[in-house]
Coordinates of C-alpha atoms and ligand atoms in Angstrom, one line a residue:
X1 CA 0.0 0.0 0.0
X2 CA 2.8 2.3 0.7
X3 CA 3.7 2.6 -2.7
X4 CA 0.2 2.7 -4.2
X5 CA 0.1 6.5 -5.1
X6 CA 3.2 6.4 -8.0
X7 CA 1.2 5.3 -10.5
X8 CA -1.4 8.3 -9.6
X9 CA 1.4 10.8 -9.4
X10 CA 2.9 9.4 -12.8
X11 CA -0.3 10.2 -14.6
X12 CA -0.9 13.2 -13.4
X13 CA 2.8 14.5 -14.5
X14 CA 1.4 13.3 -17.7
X15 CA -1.8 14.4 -17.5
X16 CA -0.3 18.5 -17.1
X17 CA 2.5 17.7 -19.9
X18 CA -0.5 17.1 -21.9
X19 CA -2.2 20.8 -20.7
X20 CA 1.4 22.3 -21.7
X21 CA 3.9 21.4 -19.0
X22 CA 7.4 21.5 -20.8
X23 CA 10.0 21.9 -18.2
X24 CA 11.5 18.5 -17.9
X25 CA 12.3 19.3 -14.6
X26 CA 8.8 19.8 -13.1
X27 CA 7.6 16.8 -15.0
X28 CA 9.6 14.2 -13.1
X29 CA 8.7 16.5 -9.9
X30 CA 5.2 16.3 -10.2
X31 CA 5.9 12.6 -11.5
X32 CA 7.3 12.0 -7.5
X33 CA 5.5 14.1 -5.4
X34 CA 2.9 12.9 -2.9
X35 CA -0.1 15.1 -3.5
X36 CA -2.2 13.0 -0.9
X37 CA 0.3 13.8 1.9
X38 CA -1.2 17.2 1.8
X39 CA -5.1 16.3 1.6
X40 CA -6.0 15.8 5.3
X41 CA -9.3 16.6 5.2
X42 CA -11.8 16.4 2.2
X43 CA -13.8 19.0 1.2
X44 CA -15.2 20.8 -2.0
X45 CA -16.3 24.3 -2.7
X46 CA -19.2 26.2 -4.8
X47 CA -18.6 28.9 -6.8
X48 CA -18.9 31.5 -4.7
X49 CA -16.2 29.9 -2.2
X50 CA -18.7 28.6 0.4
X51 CA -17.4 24.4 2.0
X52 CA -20.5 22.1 0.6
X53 CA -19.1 18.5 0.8
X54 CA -16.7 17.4 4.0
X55 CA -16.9 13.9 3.6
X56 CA -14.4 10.9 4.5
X57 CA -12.7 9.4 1.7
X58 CA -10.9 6.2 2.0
X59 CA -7.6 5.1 0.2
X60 CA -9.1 4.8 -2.4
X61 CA -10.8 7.7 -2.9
X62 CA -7.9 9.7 -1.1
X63 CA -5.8 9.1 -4.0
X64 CA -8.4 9.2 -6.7
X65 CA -8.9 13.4 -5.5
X66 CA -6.0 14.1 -4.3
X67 CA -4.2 13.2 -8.0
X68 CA -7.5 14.9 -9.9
X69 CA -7.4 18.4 -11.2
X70 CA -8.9 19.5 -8.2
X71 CA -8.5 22.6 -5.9
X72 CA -8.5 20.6 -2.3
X73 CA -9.8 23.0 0.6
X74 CA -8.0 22.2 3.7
X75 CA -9.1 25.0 6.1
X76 CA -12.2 27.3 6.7
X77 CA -13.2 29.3 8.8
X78 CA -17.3 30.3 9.7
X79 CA -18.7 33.7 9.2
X80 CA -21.8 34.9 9.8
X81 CA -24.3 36.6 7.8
X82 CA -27.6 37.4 8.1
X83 CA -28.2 34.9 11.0
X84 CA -26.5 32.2 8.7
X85 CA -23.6 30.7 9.5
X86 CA -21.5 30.1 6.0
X87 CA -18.3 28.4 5.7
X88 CA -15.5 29.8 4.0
X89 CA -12.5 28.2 2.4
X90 CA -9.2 29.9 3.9
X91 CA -6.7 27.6 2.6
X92 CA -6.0 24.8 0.3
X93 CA -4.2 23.1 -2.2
X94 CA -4.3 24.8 -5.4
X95 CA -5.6 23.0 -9.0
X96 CA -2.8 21.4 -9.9
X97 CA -2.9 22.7 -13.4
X98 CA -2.1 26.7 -12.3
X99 CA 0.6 25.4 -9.9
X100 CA 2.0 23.7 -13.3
X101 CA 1.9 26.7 -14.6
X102 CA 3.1 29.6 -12.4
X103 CA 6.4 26.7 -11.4
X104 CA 6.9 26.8 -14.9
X105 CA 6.5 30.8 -15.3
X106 CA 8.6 31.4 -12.5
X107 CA 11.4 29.9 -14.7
X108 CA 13.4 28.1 -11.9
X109 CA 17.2 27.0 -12.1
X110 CA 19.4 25.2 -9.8
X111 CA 20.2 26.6 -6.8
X112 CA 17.7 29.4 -7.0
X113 CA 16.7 30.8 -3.6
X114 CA 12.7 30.5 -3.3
X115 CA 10.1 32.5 -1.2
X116 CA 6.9 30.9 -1.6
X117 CA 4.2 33.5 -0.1
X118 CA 0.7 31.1 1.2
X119 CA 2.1 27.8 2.4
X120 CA -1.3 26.2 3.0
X121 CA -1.2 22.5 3.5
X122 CA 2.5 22.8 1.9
X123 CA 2.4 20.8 -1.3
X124 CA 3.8 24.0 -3.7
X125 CA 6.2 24.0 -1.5
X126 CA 7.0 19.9 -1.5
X127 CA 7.3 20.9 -5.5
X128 CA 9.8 23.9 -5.2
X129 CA 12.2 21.8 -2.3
X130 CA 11.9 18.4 -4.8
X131 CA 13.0 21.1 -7.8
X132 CA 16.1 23.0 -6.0
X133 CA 16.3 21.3 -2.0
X134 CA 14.9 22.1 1.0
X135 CA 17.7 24.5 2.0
X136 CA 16.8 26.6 -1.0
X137 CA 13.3 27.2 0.3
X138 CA 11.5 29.7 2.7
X139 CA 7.5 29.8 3.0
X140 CA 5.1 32.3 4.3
X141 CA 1.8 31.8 5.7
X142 CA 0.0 34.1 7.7
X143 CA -2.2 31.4 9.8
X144 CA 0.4 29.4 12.3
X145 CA -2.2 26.5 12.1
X146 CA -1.6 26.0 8.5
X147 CA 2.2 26.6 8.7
X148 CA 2.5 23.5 11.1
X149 CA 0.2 21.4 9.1
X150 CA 2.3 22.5 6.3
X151 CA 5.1 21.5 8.3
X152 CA 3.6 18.0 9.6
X153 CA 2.9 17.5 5.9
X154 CA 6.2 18.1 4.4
X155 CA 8.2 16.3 7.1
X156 CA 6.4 13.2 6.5
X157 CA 7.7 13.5 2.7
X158 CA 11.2 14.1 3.7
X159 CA 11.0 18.0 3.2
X160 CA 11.9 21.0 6.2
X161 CA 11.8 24.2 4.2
X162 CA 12.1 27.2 6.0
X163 CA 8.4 27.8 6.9
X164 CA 7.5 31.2 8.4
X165 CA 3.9 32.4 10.5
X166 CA 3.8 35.8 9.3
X167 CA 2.5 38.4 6.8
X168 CA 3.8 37.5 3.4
X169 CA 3.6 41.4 2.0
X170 CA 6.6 41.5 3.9
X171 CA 8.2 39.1 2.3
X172 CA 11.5 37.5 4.8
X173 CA 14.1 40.3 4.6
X174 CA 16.0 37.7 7.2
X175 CA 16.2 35.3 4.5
X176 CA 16.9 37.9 1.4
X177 CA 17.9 38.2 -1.4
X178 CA 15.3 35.5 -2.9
X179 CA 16.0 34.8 -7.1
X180 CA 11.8 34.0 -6.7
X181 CA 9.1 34.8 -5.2
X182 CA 6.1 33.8 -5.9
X183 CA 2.4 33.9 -4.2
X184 CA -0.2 31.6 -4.3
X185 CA -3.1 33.9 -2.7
X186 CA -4.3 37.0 -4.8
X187 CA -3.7 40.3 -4.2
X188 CA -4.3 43.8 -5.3
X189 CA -1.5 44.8 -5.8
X190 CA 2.4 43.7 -5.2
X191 CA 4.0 44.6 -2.3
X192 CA 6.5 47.1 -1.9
X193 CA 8.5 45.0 0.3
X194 CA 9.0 42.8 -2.7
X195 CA 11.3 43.6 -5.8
X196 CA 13.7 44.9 -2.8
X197 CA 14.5 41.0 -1.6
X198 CA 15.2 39.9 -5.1
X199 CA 18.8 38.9 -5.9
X200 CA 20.1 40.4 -9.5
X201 CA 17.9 38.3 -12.0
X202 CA 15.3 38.1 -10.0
X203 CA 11.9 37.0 -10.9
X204 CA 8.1 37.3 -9.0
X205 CA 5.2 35.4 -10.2
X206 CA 2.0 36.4 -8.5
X207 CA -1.9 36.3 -9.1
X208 CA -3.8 39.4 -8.5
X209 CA -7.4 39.8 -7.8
X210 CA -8.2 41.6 -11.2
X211 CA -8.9 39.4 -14.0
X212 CA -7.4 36.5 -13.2
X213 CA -4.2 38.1 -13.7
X214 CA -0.9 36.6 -13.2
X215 CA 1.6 38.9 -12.9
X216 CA 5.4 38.2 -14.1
X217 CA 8.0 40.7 -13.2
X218 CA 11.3 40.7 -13.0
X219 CA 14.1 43.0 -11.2
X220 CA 14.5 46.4 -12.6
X221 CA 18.5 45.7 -13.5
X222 CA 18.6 50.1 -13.5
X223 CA 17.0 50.4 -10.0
X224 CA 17.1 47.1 -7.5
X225 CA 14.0 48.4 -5.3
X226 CA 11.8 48.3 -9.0
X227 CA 10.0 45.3 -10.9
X228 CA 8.6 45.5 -14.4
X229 CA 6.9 43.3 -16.6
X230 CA 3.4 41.8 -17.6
X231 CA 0.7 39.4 -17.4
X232 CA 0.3 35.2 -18.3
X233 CA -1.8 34.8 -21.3
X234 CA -3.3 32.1 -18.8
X235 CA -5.1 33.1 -15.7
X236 CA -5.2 32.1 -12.1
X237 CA -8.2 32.5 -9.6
X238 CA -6.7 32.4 -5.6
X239 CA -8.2 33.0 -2.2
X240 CA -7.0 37.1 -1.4
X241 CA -4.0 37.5 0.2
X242 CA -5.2 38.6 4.0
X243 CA -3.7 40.5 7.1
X244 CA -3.5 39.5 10.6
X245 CA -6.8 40.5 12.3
X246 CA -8.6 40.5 9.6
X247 CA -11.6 38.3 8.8
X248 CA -12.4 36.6 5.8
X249 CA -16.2 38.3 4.6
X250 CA -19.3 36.2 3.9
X251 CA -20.9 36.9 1.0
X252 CA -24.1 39.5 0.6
X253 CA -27.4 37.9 1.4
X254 CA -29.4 38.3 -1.3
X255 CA -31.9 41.5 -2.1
X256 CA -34.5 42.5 -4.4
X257 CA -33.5 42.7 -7.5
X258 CA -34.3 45.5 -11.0
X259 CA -34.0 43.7 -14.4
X260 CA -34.3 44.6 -18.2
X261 CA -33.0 42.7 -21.8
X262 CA -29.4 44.3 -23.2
X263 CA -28.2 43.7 -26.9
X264 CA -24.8 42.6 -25.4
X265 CA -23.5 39.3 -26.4
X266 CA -22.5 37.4 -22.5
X267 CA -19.2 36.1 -24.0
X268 CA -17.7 38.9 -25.2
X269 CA -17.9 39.7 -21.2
X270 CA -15.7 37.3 -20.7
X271 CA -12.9 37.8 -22.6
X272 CA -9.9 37.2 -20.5
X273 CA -8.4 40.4 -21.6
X274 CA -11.5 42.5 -21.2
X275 CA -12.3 41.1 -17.8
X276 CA -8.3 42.4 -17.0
X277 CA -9.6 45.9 -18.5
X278 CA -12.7 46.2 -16.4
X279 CA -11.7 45.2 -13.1
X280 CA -8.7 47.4 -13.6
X281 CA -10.9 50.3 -14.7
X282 CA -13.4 49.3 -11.7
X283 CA -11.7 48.7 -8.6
X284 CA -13.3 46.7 -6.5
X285 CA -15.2 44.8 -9.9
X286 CA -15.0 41.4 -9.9
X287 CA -16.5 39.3 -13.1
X288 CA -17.6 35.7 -11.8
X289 CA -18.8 33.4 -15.3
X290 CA -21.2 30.2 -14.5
X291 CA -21.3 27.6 -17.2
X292 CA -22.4 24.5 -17.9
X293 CA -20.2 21.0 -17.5
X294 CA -20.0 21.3 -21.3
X295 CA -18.6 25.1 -21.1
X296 CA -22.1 26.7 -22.3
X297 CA -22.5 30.1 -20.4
X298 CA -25.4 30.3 -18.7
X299 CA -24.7 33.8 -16.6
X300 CA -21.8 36.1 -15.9
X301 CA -22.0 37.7 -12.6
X302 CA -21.0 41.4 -11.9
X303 CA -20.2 41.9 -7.5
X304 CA -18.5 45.0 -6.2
X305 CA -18.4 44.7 -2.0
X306 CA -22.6 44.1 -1.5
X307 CA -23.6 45.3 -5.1
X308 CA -24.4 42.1 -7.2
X309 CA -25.7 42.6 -11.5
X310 CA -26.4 39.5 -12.9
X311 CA -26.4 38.5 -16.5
X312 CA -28.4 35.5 -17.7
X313 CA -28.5 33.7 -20.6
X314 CA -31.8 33.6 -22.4
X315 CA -31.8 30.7 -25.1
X316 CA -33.0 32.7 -28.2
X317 CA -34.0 36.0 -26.8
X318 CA -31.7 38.9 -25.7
X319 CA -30.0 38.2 -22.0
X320 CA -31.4 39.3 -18.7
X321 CA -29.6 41.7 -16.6
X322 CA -30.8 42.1 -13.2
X323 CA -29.3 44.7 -10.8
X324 CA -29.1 43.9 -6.9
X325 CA -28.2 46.9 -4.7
X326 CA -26.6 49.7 -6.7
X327 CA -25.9 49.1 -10.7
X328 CA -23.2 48.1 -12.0
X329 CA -24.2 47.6 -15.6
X330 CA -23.7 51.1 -17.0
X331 CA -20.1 50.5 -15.7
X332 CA -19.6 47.3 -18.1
X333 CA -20.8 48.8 -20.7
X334 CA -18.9 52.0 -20.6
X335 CA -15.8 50.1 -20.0
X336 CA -16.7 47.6 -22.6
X337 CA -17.3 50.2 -25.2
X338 CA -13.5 52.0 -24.5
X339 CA -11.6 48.8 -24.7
X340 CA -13.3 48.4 -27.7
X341 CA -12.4 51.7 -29.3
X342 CA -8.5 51.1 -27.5
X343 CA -8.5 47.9 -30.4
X344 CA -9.6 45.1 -27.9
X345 CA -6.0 44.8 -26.5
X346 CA -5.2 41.4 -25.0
X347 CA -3.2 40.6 -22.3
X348 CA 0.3 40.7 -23.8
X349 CA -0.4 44.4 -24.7
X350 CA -0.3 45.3 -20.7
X351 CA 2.7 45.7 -18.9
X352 CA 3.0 46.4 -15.1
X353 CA 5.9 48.2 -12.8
X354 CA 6.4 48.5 -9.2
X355 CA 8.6 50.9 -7.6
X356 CA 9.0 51.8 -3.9
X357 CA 6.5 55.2 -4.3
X358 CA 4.6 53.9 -7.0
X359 CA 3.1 51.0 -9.0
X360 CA 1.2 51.5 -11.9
X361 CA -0.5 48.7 -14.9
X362 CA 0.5 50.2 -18.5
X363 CA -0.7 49.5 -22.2
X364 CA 1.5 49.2 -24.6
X365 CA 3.7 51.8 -22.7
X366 CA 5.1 52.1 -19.0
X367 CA 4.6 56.2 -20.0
X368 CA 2.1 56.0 -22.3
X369 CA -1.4 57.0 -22.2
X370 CA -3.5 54.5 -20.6
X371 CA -2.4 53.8 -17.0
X372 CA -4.2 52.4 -14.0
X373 CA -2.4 53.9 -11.1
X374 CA -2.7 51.7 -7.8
X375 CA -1.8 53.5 -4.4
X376 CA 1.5 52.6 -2.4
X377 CA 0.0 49.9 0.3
X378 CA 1.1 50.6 3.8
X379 CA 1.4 46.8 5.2
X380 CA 2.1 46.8 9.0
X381 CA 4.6 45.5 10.0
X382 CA 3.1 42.1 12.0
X383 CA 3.9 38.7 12.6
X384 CA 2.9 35.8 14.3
X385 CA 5.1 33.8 16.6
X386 CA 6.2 30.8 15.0
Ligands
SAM401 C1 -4.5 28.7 -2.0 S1 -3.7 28.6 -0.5 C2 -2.1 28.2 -0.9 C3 -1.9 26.9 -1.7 C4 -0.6 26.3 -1.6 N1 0.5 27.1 -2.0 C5 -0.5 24.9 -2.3 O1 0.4 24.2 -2.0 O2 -1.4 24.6 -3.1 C6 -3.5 30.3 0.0 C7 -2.8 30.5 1.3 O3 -2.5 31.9 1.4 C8 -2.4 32.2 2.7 N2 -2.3 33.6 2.9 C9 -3.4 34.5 2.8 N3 -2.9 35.8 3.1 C10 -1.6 35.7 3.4 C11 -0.5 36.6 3.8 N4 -0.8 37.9 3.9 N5 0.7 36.1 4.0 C12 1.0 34.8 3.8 N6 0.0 33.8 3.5 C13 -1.2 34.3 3.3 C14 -3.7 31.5 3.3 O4 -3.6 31.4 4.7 C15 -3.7 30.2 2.5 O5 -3.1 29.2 3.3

């Protein structure tokens, strides 16, 4: 029995070469690596982040998910809202298909230095210590519970990173300079702290919470406190990065509703790079798509803090757009109308720089005209005890 999760690793290894995995590498990494170690407690989610299933698996089952495609929750926490109590996922282990592909964006070699920024249950990092040793690794989460499952986890494979309970927008200025960093929880913007504890040559790869973005930057060779570069042409969805004290939100209860028919075609809505555009343009925007099992879209789903507009699909007729709280349509389609008249620019057309006063999202660019300025985060400085 000990043994009986190779062949399962083996074909997932495969199963991602087959999605687009090239680095040789990280093939015979995920080939080894013991996803199931790091899948103590079964759970799946809904779309809207809320636990629905916590059942038992046995062996079998155990390795049948824990080697699927599948994100795996391994925390929550329960919030309250409206007299409900909801659960909500604050940690897992991510689809194995995006951690295929930010380890092969962040462009490892040997003996690169790694800080990994959202340990949860620890198997991105099993990855990164199989790919250049233990030694080479330090990893951030902000929960101490998750950092010594994480631990538990990785010791029972053979690993000991260096795991740290504290806010990863600090990054680990103990452990500087770092040739990567990269995050596995979104966030809205990078974190000053950042392009300062990479070594010359250094490279971040981070999601952010608009559009599905993953962000690649590398060291500014002209100025070591500066990062510049772009975005994937794939994209990512994470839990948001958090900060010590702060609770995870539940989502709105539902309120009346105002609806009418728009012209609009839903899947233009979804265009990867217009969804970038629009929650760039509307902070705050996110753009949530429900389809079926057989990728028809059936709604797209504007929310903005309480404010929910929904778009459904109407099978021959014009789509249904029905505003809870304040609107957001008029938004979408002013947005939708400027990125058309900017030529529909995909993603490789925006580029992205972070300095220690400023960070800004270009097209085209970094001084040209269409810029989305973000405002310097002040992180406190916080951490946990180990
Ligand atoms: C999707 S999980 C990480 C997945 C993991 N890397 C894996 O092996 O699949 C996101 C993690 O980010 C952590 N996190 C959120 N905010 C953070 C912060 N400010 N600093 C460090 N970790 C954070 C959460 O506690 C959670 O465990």
């Amino acid at each position: 029995m000990a043994a009986d999760w190779h062949a399962h690793a083996r074909d997932l290894a495969r199963r991602l070469t087959g999605q687009g995995l090239r680095d040789p590498a990280w093939i015979e990494v995920f080939a080894h690596a013991p996803r199931h170690e790091f899948a103590p407690r079964a759970t799946t989610l809904d779309y809207d982040g809320r636990v629905i299933d916590a059942v038992a698996w046995d062996r079998a089952e155990l390795l049948r998910r824990s080697y699927a495609d599948e994100v795996m929750v391994t925390r929550f926490e329960t919030v309250s809202t409206a007299g409900d109590d909801v659960r909500i996922a604050t940690s897992s282990a991510s689809q194995p298909a995006i951690v295929a592909i930010m380890l092969q964006l962040l462009a490892v070699d040997d003996g690169h230095r790694i800080l990994e920024i959202g340990t949860g249950p620890g198997y991105d990092a099993c990855l990164l210590c199989m790919r250049v040793g233990d030694h080479h690794v330090t990893s951030m989460d902000i929960q101490s519970a998750v950092i010594a499952e994480a631990g538990e986890n990785l010791a029972r494979c053979g690993q000991h990173p260096h795991l740290v309970a504290g806010d990863g927008a600090l990054g680990c200025p103990h452990r500087a300079p770092f040739d990567r960093i990269i995050a596995t929880c979104a966030l809205p913007a990078i974190p000053a702290a950042w392009p300062g504890q990479l070594a010359p040559g250094g490279r971040i790869v981070a999601p952010m919470t608009f559009g599905g973005a993953l962000a690649v930057l590398d060291r500014d060779d002209r100025d070591e406190a500066a990062a510049t570069g772009g975005f994937a042409s794939d994209s990512g969805y994470f839990m948001t990065m958090r900060h010590l004290g702060q609770a995870k939100s539940a989502p709105a209860a539902p309120t009346a509703g105002t609806a009418h028919r728009t012209r609009m075609d839903p899947v233009e809505l979804t265009d990867p790079a217009f969804r970038l555009w629009l929650e760039l343009a509307v902070p705050g925007l996110a753009v949530l798509p429900s389809q079926t099992c057989d990728g028809r879209l059936v709604a797209v789903r504007f929310t903005r803090q309480d404010d929910t507009t929904l778009v459904e699909c109407d099978s021959g007729r014009d789509p249904v757009v029905t505003e809870y709280g304040r609107p957001l349509w008029r938004d979408v389609e002013t947005q939708l109308a400027a990125w058309h008249r900017t030529g529909r620019p995909g993603r490789d057309r925006f580029g992205y720089t972070v300095r220690p006063d400023r960070q800004w999202i270009w097209l085209d660019d970094p001084a040209g005209d269409v810029q989305w300025e973000f405002p310097p985060r002040a992180y406190l400085p916080v951490t946990e005890a180990p």
